[in-house]
Amino acid sequence: TLRLICTTTAVQRKNGGPPGPEKYTEAFIKKQIEEFNLGKRHLANMMGEDPETFTQEDIDRAIAYLFPSGLFDEQARPLMKHPTEVFPEQRKIQWGEDGRPFHFLFYTGKQSYYSLMHETYEKLLNVQKHEEQLIAQDLPLQKEKRNLAGSRWLTKIELEEMLLEKVSDDDYSRFIQLLQKLVALPCADIEEKYIQKFSKELPVQLQKVVIEPLQYDERGVAFSTGEGKRKTASATAVVYDNGTGKITVNGIDILHYFPVLQDREQLLFPFQFLGRIGKHDMVCTVSGGGRSAQAGAIRLASAKALRSFVTEKEVEFMRQAGLLTVDPRVKERKKPGQEGPRRKFTWKKR
Amino acid sequence: MAAPSAAGLGRRLRAWLPRIMPVRWSRYNPSYLEPEVKTESYQKPLEELTEEEKKQTELKAVRPIKAAPPTLSSSVFSDPMISKFTNMMMKSGNKVLARSLMSQTLEAIKRKQLEKYHKAPENEKETIECNPYVIFHQALKNCQPIIGLSNITRGGKTYQVPVPLTDNRKRFLAMKWLITECRENKHRRTMMPEKLSQELLLAFNNEGPVIKKKHVLHKMAEANRAYAHFRWW
């Protein structure tokens, strides 16, 4: 006897496709947190320290002591951190038991992004309505402009972390354009709190750097040191006060060490910028790199040393002239399949 | 990528090493601004600045600034146009030779002008310009074309369409024409500074082969005026 075997396409496909990222349930994460806390107490007991005041740094030190690892990659070494740092934050399952999704925009694929855009547009319409009300009542519109220089918008990565889903470059730029449109309206102060969620403060650059005080040597002359790097050259410069403008490099006068005019111009650049050409003496040591790299390294070192002699405003001027930034340009590596970093091999037809 | 990276704003903004290498990229994070080297711009008090300049100063206080390149300096002798021209004249990275040729050119210009100055009668002495930098800048300005041609293909045929040029492009074309003129159309034994100074002086007086080339380009653009609507940008 023959049996007719009818199969549907759903049954025919045995493999379920590539598995996505592991989904962690809430219970799993809770268990991990309990295990972590227990493990922390055990570790503290082992190290002979107080389990109550055992911080993350102590944990890291203990693990590095108990399991020393010579592996090159830091992420391959033994790790013990709080589970929220180890398991990335994931979205909980978006649909209920009957299979119906919770969010009304679920089937767009990017539900959080579109809901965010809807919210922002709602705020925009709100602001416009408020503006029209003010015009109808003949009240003056507030013209104070938000200071845009002191803050920046969230980056794409930060936005992705906030929304817990991937955001494409196009979507990100659209979102930023919408925010800028919102901010440009005169009555945008109403939605200040909403806007602040997406902007971050930019600290004033100069506050990060600590300027060292002047040191005095045996004769009572003030001096200060600075270090600089450029490409592969590294230099240290000691700038003395009450000088005649003599500059010595590795024991040799600059006229003999740098025969090229451009390098000497670079050495004198910080002094000329501040107007202190004949007032300081300088003794530097430099090694590595080529002729132009050594000159650049000494320029950076002397600019850093001069910071201690000069007012804060002038330090800010030096920074804006580009004297205090380390030049990050280095030689680009050669790539396989090409003759140099950019040059390709000669194309031969056959 | 095993290459070292510069100190950036923070962990997220510092990773300015793009995963897929685009063709045009820079070691600096795009938020870095260009440095301002001239001392005069820092001595202006706050009240004299225009609105735009005030915004710029506020922005500069918060953003990081790129390092000044080795060709740029705050001394009176460093001129960005002259350094651009020297870089274009340079061959195989021999900046020392290019710089010396440039200074010899400027010296030759000065000598020729001084000769003319001493030979001229009293009333004409004021009209003769002796400053080689002024002559260089004026000559470059005279050589810059106003409008350029670009090849646009429509229906199989390539047309030369008149197109407006940006400032940078105009300066580049003027410098390129001067240098190619000096390298090619001369006697085998003439030195570069001699030929260059000759060309610059001719360009300063609106004569010479480079100015002629500029006029030819303008005439071509005028002749092809009918195709101007092919441009879509």
Coordinates of C-alpha atoms in Angstrom, one line a residue:
Chain A
T1 CA 0.0 0.0 0.0
L2 CA 1.1 3.5 -0.7
R3 CA 0.9 6.3 1.7
L4 CA 0.6 9.9 0.5
I5 CA 3.0 12.0 2.6
C6 CA 2.0 15.6 2.5
T7 CA 4.4 18.1 4.1
T8 CA 4.2 21.8 4.4
T9 CA 7.1 24.1 3.7
A10 CA 7.4 25.0 7.4
V11 CA 8.1 21.4 8.2
Q12 CA 10.5 20.9 5.4
R13 CA 13.0 23.5 6.7
K14 CA 14.8 21.7 9.5
N15 CA 17.4 24.3 10.4
G16 CA 16.1 27.4 12.1
G17 CA 18.5 29.8 10.4
P18 CA 21.6 31.3 12.1
P19 CA 21.0 31.9 15.8
G20 CA 21.0 35.6 16.8
P21 CA 22.6 37.0 19.9
E22 CA 21.8 35.1 23.1
K23 CA 18.7 36.4 24.8
Y24 CA 19.1 36.6 28.5
T25 CA 16.0 36.4 30.7
E26 CA 15.6 38.6 33.7
A27 CA 15.8 35.6 36.1
F28 CA 19.1 34.7 34.5
I29 CA 20.6 38.1 35.1
K30 CA 19.3 38.2 38.7
K31 CA 21.0 34.8 39.3
Q32 CA 24.2 36.1 37.9
I33 CA 24.1 39.1 40.1
E34 CA 23.6 36.9 43.2
E35 CA 26.5 34.7 42.2
F36 CA 28.7 37.7 41.6
N37 CA 28.0 39.1 45.1
L38 CA 28.6 35.8 46.7
G39 CA 31.8 35.4 44.7
K40 CA 32.9 38.8 45.8
R41 CA 32.6 37.9 49.5
H42 CA 34.5 34.6 49.0
L43 CA 37.3 36.5 47.2
A44 CA 37.5 39.1 50.0
N45 CA 37.8 36.3 52.5
M46 CA 40.5 34.6 50.5
M47 CA 42.5 37.8 50.2
G48 CA 42.0 38.4 54.0
E49 CA 40.1 41.7 53.5
D50 CA 36.8 43.0 54.7
P51 CA 34.0 41.7 52.5
E52 CA 31.8 44.8 53.2
T53 CA 34.3 47.3 51.7
F54 CA 35.6 45.3 48.8
T55 CA 35.5 47.6 45.7
Q56 CA 35.8 46.7 42.0
E57 CA 39.5 47.8 41.9
D58 CA 40.3 45.4 44.7
I59 CA 38.5 42.6 42.8
D60 CA 40.6 43.4 39.7
R61 CA 43.8 43.4 41.7
A62 CA 42.9 40.1 43.4
I63 CA 42.0 38.4 40.1
A64 CA 45.3 39.6 38.5
Y65 CA 47.2 38.2 41.5
L66 CA 45.4 34.8 41.7
F67 CA 45.2 34.2 37.9
P68 CA 48.3 35.8 36.4
S69 CA 47.9 35.8 32.6
G70 CA 50.5 36.6 30.0
L71 CA 48.0 36.9 27.1
F72 CA 48.4 39.9 24.9
D73 CA 44.7 40.7 24.3
E74 CA 43.2 42.4 27.5
Q75 CA 39.8 41.0 26.7
A76 CA 41.1 37.4 26.8
R77 CA 42.4 37.6 30.4
P78 CA 40.3 36.4 33.4
L79 CA 37.6 38.9 34.2
M80 CA 35.3 39.4 37.1
K81 CA 32.8 42.3 36.8
H82 CA 29.3 43.1 37.7
P83 CA 26.9 41.2 35.4
T84 CA 25.4 44.5 34.0
E85 CA 28.8 45.3 32.6
V86 CA 29.4 41.8 31.2
F87 CA 26.0 41.1 29.6
P88 CA 25.1 44.0 27.3
E89 CA 21.7 45.6 28.0
Q90 CA 19.2 44.0 25.8
R91 CA 15.6 44.6 25.1
K92 CA 13.1 42.3 26.7
I93 CA 10.9 40.4 24.4
Q94 CA 8.6 42.8 22.6
W95 CA 5.5 40.7 22.2
G96 CA 3.0 39.1 24.6
E97 CA 1.9 35.5 25.0
D98 CA -0.5 35.7 22.1
G99 CA 2.2 36.9 19.8
R100 CA 0.8 40.5 19.5
P101 CA 3.6 43.1 19.9
F102 CA 3.3 45.7 22.6
H103 CA 4.5 48.8 20.7
F104 CA 2.3 50.1 17.9
L105 CA 5.4 50.7 15.6
F106 CA 6.8 47.2 16.1
Y107 CA 6.4 46.1 12.5
T108 CA 8.5 49.1 11.2
G109 CA 11.6 47.3 12.5
K110 CA 13.0 50.3 14.3
Q111 CA 10.3 51.0 16.8
S112 CA 12.3 53.1 19.3
Y113 CA 13.8 55.3 16.6
Y114 CA 10.4 56.1 15.0
S115 CA 8.7 56.6 18.3
L116 CA 11.6 59.0 19.2
M117 CA 11.1 60.9 15.9
H118 CA 7.3 61.1 16.6
E119 CA 7.9 62.5 20.1
T120 CA 10.4 65.1 18.9
Y121 CA 8.0 66.2 16.1
E122 CA 5.2 66.5 18.7
K123 CA 7.4 68.8 20.8
L124 CA 8.1 70.9 17.6
L125 CA 4.4 71.3 16.9
N126 CA 3.9 72.2 20.6
V127 CA 6.5 75.0 20.4
Q128 CA 5.0 76.3 17.1
K129 CA 1.5 76.4 18.7
H130 CA 2.9 78.3 21.7
E131 CA 4.6 80.7 19.4
E132 CA 1.3 81.3 17.5
Q133 CA -0.5 81.9 20.9
L134 CA 2.1 84.5 21.8
I135 CA 1.8 86.3 18.5
A136 CA -2.0 86.2 18.8
Q137 CA -1.7 87.9 22.2
D138 CA 0.9 90.4 20.9
L139 CA 3.4 89.4 23.5
P140 CA 7.1 89.6 22.6
L141 CA 8.9 86.3 21.6
Q142 CA 11.9 85.3 23.6
K143 CA 14.9 85.9 21.5
E144 CA 17.7 84.5 23.8
K145 CA 19.7 82.1 21.8
R146 CA 21.0 79.0 23.4
N147 CA 24.8 78.9 23.5
L148 CA 25.5 76.2 21.0
A149 CA 29.3 76.3 21.4
G150 CA 29.3 74.9 24.9
S151 CA 27.4 71.7 24.2
R152 CA 27.3 68.9 21.6
W153 CA 24.7 66.5 20.4
L154 CA 24.8 62.8 21.3
T155 CA 27.0 60.7 19.0
K156 CA 25.5 57.9 17.0
I157 CA 26.9 55.3 19.4
E158 CA 25.5 57.0 22.4
L159 CA 22.1 57.2 20.6
E160 CA 22.3 53.5 19.8
E161 CA 22.9 52.8 23.5
M162 CA 20.0 54.9 24.5
L163 CA 17.6 53.3 22.1
L164 CA 19.0 49.8 22.4
E165 CA 18.7 49.2 18.7
K166 CA 20.9 49.9 15.7
V167 CA 20.6 53.4 14.1
S168 CA 21.9 53.9 10.6
D169 CA 23.9 57.0 9.6
D170 CA 21.0 58.4 7.6
D171 CA 18.5 58.0 10.4
Y172 CA 21.0 59.6 12.9
S173 CA 21.6 62.7 10.7
R174 CA 17.8 63.1 10.2
F175 CA 17.3 63.0 14.0
I176 CA 20.0 65.6 14.5
Q177 CA 18.5 67.8 11.8
L178 CA 15.1 67.6 13.6
L179 CA 16.7 68.6 16.9
Q180 CA 18.5 71.5 15.3
K181 CA 15.2 72.7 13.8
L182 CA 13.6 72.5 17.2
V183 CA 16.3 74.5 18.8
A184 CA 16.3 77.1 16.1
L185 CA 12.7 78.1 16.9
P186 CA 12.4 81.2 19.2
C187 CA 10.2 79.6 21.9
A188 CA 12.3 76.5 22.2
D189 CA 12.9 77.2 25.9
I190 CA 9.7 75.4 26.8
E191 CA 11.1 72.1 25.7
E192 CA 14.5 72.7 27.3
K193 CA 14.3 69.6 29.5
Y194 CA 13.6 67.3 26.5
I195 CA 16.5 68.8 24.5
Q196 CA 18.9 68.4 27.4
K197 CA 18.4 64.7 27.2
F198 CA 20.1 64.7 23.9
S199 CA 22.9 67.2 24.4
K200 CA 26.1 66.9 26.4
E201 CA 28.3 69.6 27.9
L202 CA 31.6 70.3 26.3
P203 CA 34.1 71.3 29.0
V204 CA 36.3 74.3 28.1
Q205 CA 39.5 72.7 26.7
L206 CA 42.0 74.6 28.8
Q207 CA 40.7 73.5 32.2
K208 CA 42.0 70.0 31.7
V209 CA 45.7 70.8 31.6
V210 CA 47.7 71.5 34.8
I211 CA 50.4 74.1 34.3
E212 CA 53.5 73.4 36.4
P213 CA 55.0 76.2 38.5
L214 CA 58.4 77.7 37.8
Q215 CA 61.5 76.0 39.3
Y216 CA 64.6 77.9 40.4
D217 CA 68.2 76.6 40.0
E218 CA 71.3 77.4 42.1
R219 CA 72.0 80.8 40.6
G220 CA 68.4 81.9 41.3
V221 CA 67.4 81.9 37.6
A222 CA 63.8 80.6 36.9
F223 CA 63.5 77.7 34.5
S224 CA 60.9 75.2 33.4
T225 CA 61.0 71.9 31.4
G226 CA 58.7 70.6 28.7
E227 CA 58.6 67.4 26.6
G228 CA 57.4 67.0 23.0
K229 CA 57.0 64.3 20.4
R230 CA 56.5 64.4 16.6
K231 CA 56.5 61.3 14.4
T232 CA 59.3 59.3 16.0
A233 CA 61.3 62.1 17.5
S234 CA 61.1 63.0 21.2
A235 CA 62.6 66.1 22.8
T236 CA 63.0 67.7 26.2
A237 CA 63.5 71.4 26.5
V238 CA 64.6 73.5 29.5
V239 CA 63.8 77.2 29.1
Y240 CA 65.8 79.6 31.3
D241 CA 64.7 83.1 32.2
N242 CA 66.9 86.3 31.9
G243 CA 68.6 85.0 28.8
T244 CA 70.0 86.3 25.6
G245 CA 68.1 84.1 23.2
K246 CA 70.8 81.4 22.8
I247 CA 69.4 77.9 21.9
T248 CA 71.5 74.7 22.2
V249 CA 70.4 71.3 20.9
N250 CA 72.3 68.2 22.1
G251 CA 75.2 70.5 23.0
I252 CA 75.3 72.0 19.5
D253 CA 74.2 75.5 18.6
I254 CA 71.0 75.6 16.4
L255 CA 72.8 77.2 13.5
H256 CA 75.0 74.1 13.2
Y257 CA 72.4 71.5 14.1
F258 CA 69.6 72.8 11.9
P259 CA 71.2 74.2 8.7
V260 CA 67.7 74.6 7.1
L261 CA 65.9 77.9 7.7
Q262 CA 62.4 76.2 8.0
D263 CA 63.5 74.2 11.1
R264 CA 65.0 77.3 12.8
E265 CA 61.8 79.2 12.1
Q266 CA 59.9 76.4 13.8
L267 CA 62.1 76.6 16.9
L268 CA 61.6 80.3 17.2
F269 CA 57.9 80.1 16.5
P270 CA 56.6 79.9 20.2
F271 CA 59.0 82.7 21.3
Q272 CA 58.0 84.9 18.4
F273 CA 54.3 84.3 19.0
L274 CA 54.6 85.5 22.6
G275 CA 57.1 88.3 21.7
R276 CA 59.8 86.9 24.0
I277 CA 62.6 86.3 21.5
G278 CA 65.7 87.7 23.2
K279 CA 64.5 87.0 26.8
H280 CA 64.9 83.3 27.2
D281 CA 67.7 80.8 26.8
M282 CA 67.0 77.2 25.9
V283 CA 68.8 73.9 26.2
C284 CA 67.3 70.9 24.5
T285 CA 68.0 67.2 23.9
V286 CA 66.3 65.4 21.0
S287 CA 66.6 61.9 19.6
G288 CA 64.9 59.9 16.9
G289 CA 63.0 61.0 13.8
G290 CA 64.3 63.1 10.9
R291 CA 65.2 66.8 10.6
S292 CA 61.7 68.2 10.4
A293 CA 60.3 65.8 13.1
Q294 CA 63.1 66.9 15.6
A295 CA 62.3 70.5 14.9
G296 CA 58.5 69.9 15.5
A297 CA 59.3 67.9 18.7
I298 CA 61.4 70.7 20.1
R299 CA 58.8 73.3 19.2
L300 CA 56.1 71.4 21.2
A301 CA 58.5 70.9 24.1
S302 CA 59.4 74.6 24.3
A303 CA 55.8 75.7 24.0
K304 CA 54.9 73.4 26.9
A305 CA 57.8 74.8 28.9
L306 CA 56.8 78.4 28.1
R307 CA 53.3 77.8 29.6
S308 CA 54.7 78.3 33.1
F309 CA 56.2 81.7 32.3
V310 CA 53.1 83.2 30.7
T311 CA 49.5 84.2 31.8
E312 CA 46.5 81.9 31.3
K313 CA 45.1 84.0 28.5
E314 CA 48.3 83.7 26.5
V315 CA 48.3 79.9 27.1
E316 CA 44.8 79.9 25.5
F317 CA 46.2 81.9 22.6
M318 CA 49.0 79.5 22.2
R319 CA 46.6 76.6 22.1
Q320 CA 44.4 78.3 19.5
A321 CA 47.6 78.9 17.4
G322 CA 48.1 75.1 17.4
L323 CA 51.4 75.2 19.4
L324 CA 50.3 72.9 22.2
T325 CA 48.7 70.1 20.3
V326 CA 50.6 66.9 19.6
D327 CA 50.7 66.3 15.9
P328 CA 49.1 62.9 15.4
R329 CA 50.2 62.4 11.8
V330 CA 52.5 59.4 11.4
K331 CA 53.7 57.3 8.5
E332 CA 50.8 55.3 7.0
R333 CA 51.4 51.6 6.9
K334 CA 51.9 49.7 3.7
K335 CA 49.0 47.4 2.8
P336 CA 49.3 43.9 1.2
G337 CA 48.5 43.9 -2.5
Q338 CA 49.8 47.4 -2.9
E339 CA 53.2 48.8 -3.4
G340 CA 53.0 51.5 -0.7
P341 CA 50.4 53.0 1.6
R342 CA 48.4 54.4 -1.4
R343 CA 50.3 53.4 -4.6
K344 CA 49.0 50.3 -6.2
F345 CA 51.1 47.9 -8.4
T346 CA 51.4 48.8 -12.1
W347 CA 48.2 47.5 -13.9
K348 CA 49.2 45.1 -16.6
K349 CA 46.6 44.1 -19.1
R350 CA 47.8 40.5 -19.4
Chain B
M1 CA 44.7 48.7 13.1
A2 CA 47.9 48.8 15.1
A3 CA 48.6 52.5 14.4
P4 CA 48.8 54.9 17.4
S5 CA 45.9 57.3 17.7
A6 CA 45.8 60.9 19.1
A7 CA 44.3 61.9 22.4
G8 CA 40.7 62.6 21.6
L9 CA 37.7 63.9 23.5
G10 CA 36.7 60.7 25.2
R11 CA 36.4 57.0 24.7
R12 CA 33.7 57.1 22.1
L13 CA 34.9 60.1 20.2
R14 CA 38.5 59.0 20.3
A15 CA 38.1 55.9 18.0
W16 CA 38.6 58.0 14.9
L17 CA 40.2 55.1 13.0
P18 CA 37.5 54.2 10.6
R19 CA 37.0 50.4 10.2
I20 CA 36.7 50.5 6.4
M21 CA 39.4 52.9 5.0
P22 CA 37.8 55.6 3.0
V23 CA 40.0 57.3 0.4
R24 CA 40.2 60.8 2.0
W25 CA 40.7 60.7 5.7
S26 CA 42.7 62.5 8.3
R27 CA 44.4 61.5 11.6
Y28 CA 42.4 64.2 13.3
N29 CA 38.9 63.8 14.7
P30 CA 36.5 65.9 12.5
S31 CA 35.7 68.2 15.5
Y32 CA 39.3 69.6 15.4
L33 CA 39.5 73.2 14.1
E34 CA 42.2 74.9 12.0
P35 CA 44.9 76.9 14.0
E36 CA 45.1 80.7 13.7
V37 CA 48.7 81.8 13.8
K38 CA 48.7 85.6 13.3
T39 CA 49.3 87.5 16.5
E40 CA 47.2 90.5 15.4
S41 CA 43.9 88.5 15.6
Y42 CA 44.6 87.7 19.3
Q43 CA 45.2 91.3 20.2
K44 CA 41.8 92.7 19.1
P45 CA 39.6 93.5 22.1
L46 CA 36.2 91.7 22.4
E47 CA 34.1 94.7 21.3
E48 CA 35.6 95.1 17.9
L49 CA 34.7 91.6 16.7
T50 CA 31.7 91.0 14.4
E51 CA 28.9 88.6 15.3
E52 CA 30.5 85.8 13.3
E53 CA 33.9 86.3 14.8
K54 CA 32.4 86.2 18.3
K55 CA 30.7 82.9 17.5
Q56 CA 34.1 81.6 16.2
T57 CA 35.9 82.6 19.3
E58 CA 33.3 80.9 21.5
L59 CA 33.5 77.8 19.4
K60 CA 37.3 77.8 19.6
A61 CA 37.3 77.9 23.4
V62 CA 35.5 74.6 23.5
R63 CA 36.8 72.6 20.6
P64 CA 40.3 71.1 20.3
I65 CA 42.6 72.6 17.7
K66 CA 44.9 70.9 15.2
A67 CA 48.7 71.3 15.5
A68 CA 50.2 74.0 13.3
P69 CA 52.0 72.4 10.2
P70 CA 55.8 73.0 9.9
T71 CA 55.4 75.4 7.0
L72 CA 53.2 77.8 9.0
S73 CA 54.7 80.2 11.5
S74 CA 53.8 83.5 13.1
S75 CA 56.9 85.4 11.8
V76 CA 56.5 88.1 9.1
F77 CA 58.5 86.0 6.6
S78 CA 56.1 83.0 6.4
D79 CA 53.4 83.5 3.8
P80 CA 50.8 80.7 3.1
M81 CA 50.7 81.5 -0.6
I82 CA 54.4 81.3 -1.0
S83 CA 54.6 78.0 0.9
K84 CA 51.8 76.6 -1.3
F85 CA 53.8 77.6 -4.4
T86 CA 57.0 76.1 -3.0
N87 CA 55.2 72.8 -2.3
M88 CA 53.9 72.8 -5.9
M89 CA 57.4 73.4 -7.3
M90 CA 58.9 70.7 -5.1
K91 CA 60.0 67.4 -6.8
S92 CA 60.4 64.1 -4.9
G93 CA 60.1 65.8 -1.5
N94 CA 63.2 68.0 -1.9
K95 CA 61.8 71.0 0.0
V96 CA 65.3 72.4 0.6
L97 CA 65.9 72.9 -3.1
A98 CA 62.4 74.2 -3.7
R99 CA 62.7 76.8 -0.9
S100 CA 66.1 77.9 -2.2
L101 CA 64.7 78.3 -5.8
M102 CA 61.8 80.4 -4.4
S103 CA 64.2 82.7 -2.4
Q104 CA 66.4 83.1 -5.5
T105 CA 63.3 84.0 -7.6
L106 CA 62.3 86.6 -5.1
E107 CA 65.8 88.0 -5.0
A108 CA 65.9 88.1 -8.8
I109 CA 62.6 90.0 -8.9
K110 CA 64.0 92.5 -6.4
R111 CA 67.2 93.0 -8.4
K112 CA 65.4 93.6 -11.7
Q113 CA 63.0 96.0 -10.1
L114 CA 65.8 97.9 -8.4
E115 CA 67.6 98.2 -11.7
K116 CA 64.5 99.6 -13.3
Y117 CA 64.0 101.9 -10.3
H118 CA 67.5 103.4 -10.5
K119 CA 67.3 103.9 -14.3
A120 CA 63.9 105.6 -14.3
P121 CA 63.4 109.4 -14.3
E122 CA 62.2 111.0 -11.0
N123 CA 58.5 111.2 -11.8
E124 CA 58.2 107.5 -12.6
K125 CA 60.1 106.3 -9.5
E126 CA 56.9 106.0 -7.4
T127 CA 55.0 103.8 -9.8
I128 CA 57.7 101.1 -9.8
E129 CA 56.9 98.4 -7.3
C130 CA 60.0 96.9 -5.6
N131 CA 58.5 94.6 -3.0
P132 CA 58.8 91.0 -4.4
Y133 CA 55.9 89.7 -2.2
V134 CA 53.5 92.3 -3.5
I135 CA 54.6 91.5 -7.1
F136 CA 54.1 87.8 -6.5
H137 CA 50.6 88.2 -5.0
Q138 CA 49.5 90.6 -7.7
A139 CA 50.9 88.4 -10.5
L140 CA 49.0 85.4 -9.1
K141 CA 45.8 87.4 -8.8
N142 CA 46.2 88.5 -12.5
C143 CA 46.6 84.9 -13.6
Q144 CA 43.6 83.5 -11.9
P145 CA 40.8 82.6 -14.3
I146 CA 37.2 83.6 -13.4
I147 CA 35.4 80.8 -15.1
G148 CA 36.5 77.3 -16.0
L149 CA 35.5 74.5 -18.4
S150 CA 34.4 71.1 -17.4
N151 CA 33.7 68.0 -19.5
I152 CA 30.1 66.8 -19.4
T153 CA 28.9 63.8 -21.4
R154 CA 25.4 64.0 -22.9
G155 CA 24.0 61.5 -25.3
G156 CA 27.4 60.1 -26.2
K157 CA 29.0 63.5 -27.0
T158 CA 31.3 65.3 -24.5
Y159 CA 30.8 69.0 -24.3
Q160 CA 33.0 71.6 -22.7
V161 CA 30.7 73.4 -20.3
P162 CA 31.5 76.8 -18.7
V163 CA 31.5 76.3 -14.9
P164 CA 32.2 78.7 -11.9
L165 CA 35.4 77.9 -10.0
T166 CA 36.1 78.0 -6.3
D167 CA 38.8 80.3 -4.9
N168 CA 41.1 77.4 -4.1
R169 CA 40.7 76.0 -7.7
K170 CA 41.5 79.4 -9.2
R171 CA 44.7 79.8 -7.1
F172 CA 45.7 76.2 -7.9
L173 CA 45.2 76.8 -11.7
A174 CA 47.2 80.1 -11.6
M175 CA 50.1 78.5 -9.8
K176 CA 50.0 75.3 -12.0
W177 CA 50.1 77.4 -15.2
L178 CA 53.0 79.4 -14.0
I179 CA 55.1 76.4 -13.0
T180 CA 54.4 74.4 -16.2
E181 CA 55.1 77.5 -18.3
C182 CA 58.5 77.9 -16.6
R183 CA 59.4 74.2 -16.8
E184 CA 58.6 73.7 -20.5
N185 CA 58.8 76.8 -22.7
K186 CA 62.3 77.9 -22.1
H187 CA 65.8 77.5 -23.4
R188 CA 67.6 74.4 -22.0
R189 CA 70.2 76.4 -20.1
T190 CA 68.0 79.0 -18.3
M191 CA 67.7 78.5 -14.6
M192 CA 64.3 78.2 -12.9
P193 CA 64.6 81.4 -10.8
E194 CA 65.5 83.5 -13.8
K195 CA 62.6 82.2 -15.9
L196 CA 60.1 82.4 -13.0
S197 CA 61.0 86.0 -12.1
Q198 CA 60.6 86.9 -15.8
E199 CA 57.1 85.3 -15.9
L200 CA 56.0 86.9 -12.6
L201 CA 57.0 90.3 -13.8
L202 CA 55.2 89.8 -17.1
A203 CA 52.1 88.6 -15.2
F204 CA 52.3 91.6 -12.9
N205 CA 52.0 93.8 -15.9
N206 CA 49.2 91.7 -17.4
E207 CA 51.4 90.4 -20.3
G208 CA 53.0 87.1 -21.0
P209 CA 52.0 83.6 -22.0
V210 CA 50.2 82.7 -18.7
I211 CA 47.8 85.7 -19.1
K212 CA 47.3 84.8 -22.7
K213 CA 46.3 81.3 -21.6
K214 CA 43.8 82.7 -19.1
H215 CA 42.3 84.9 -21.9
V216 CA 42.1 81.9 -24.2
L217 CA 40.2 80.0 -21.5
H218 CA 37.8 82.9 -21.0
K219 CA 37.1 83.1 -24.8
M220 CA 36.4 79.3 -24.9
A221 CA 34.0 79.6 -22.0
E222 CA 32.3 82.6 -23.8
A223 CA 32.1 80.6 -27.0
N224 CA 30.5 77.6 -25.3
R225 CA 28.0 79.7 -23.5
A226 CA 25.2 77.8 -25.2
Y227 CA 25.9 74.7 -23.2
A228 CA 25.9 76.4 -19.8
H229 CA 22.5 74.9 -19.0
F230 CA 24.0 71.4 -18.9
R231 CA 25.5 72.2 -15.5
W232 CA 23.4 70.8 -12.7
W233 CA 25.4 72.0 -9.7

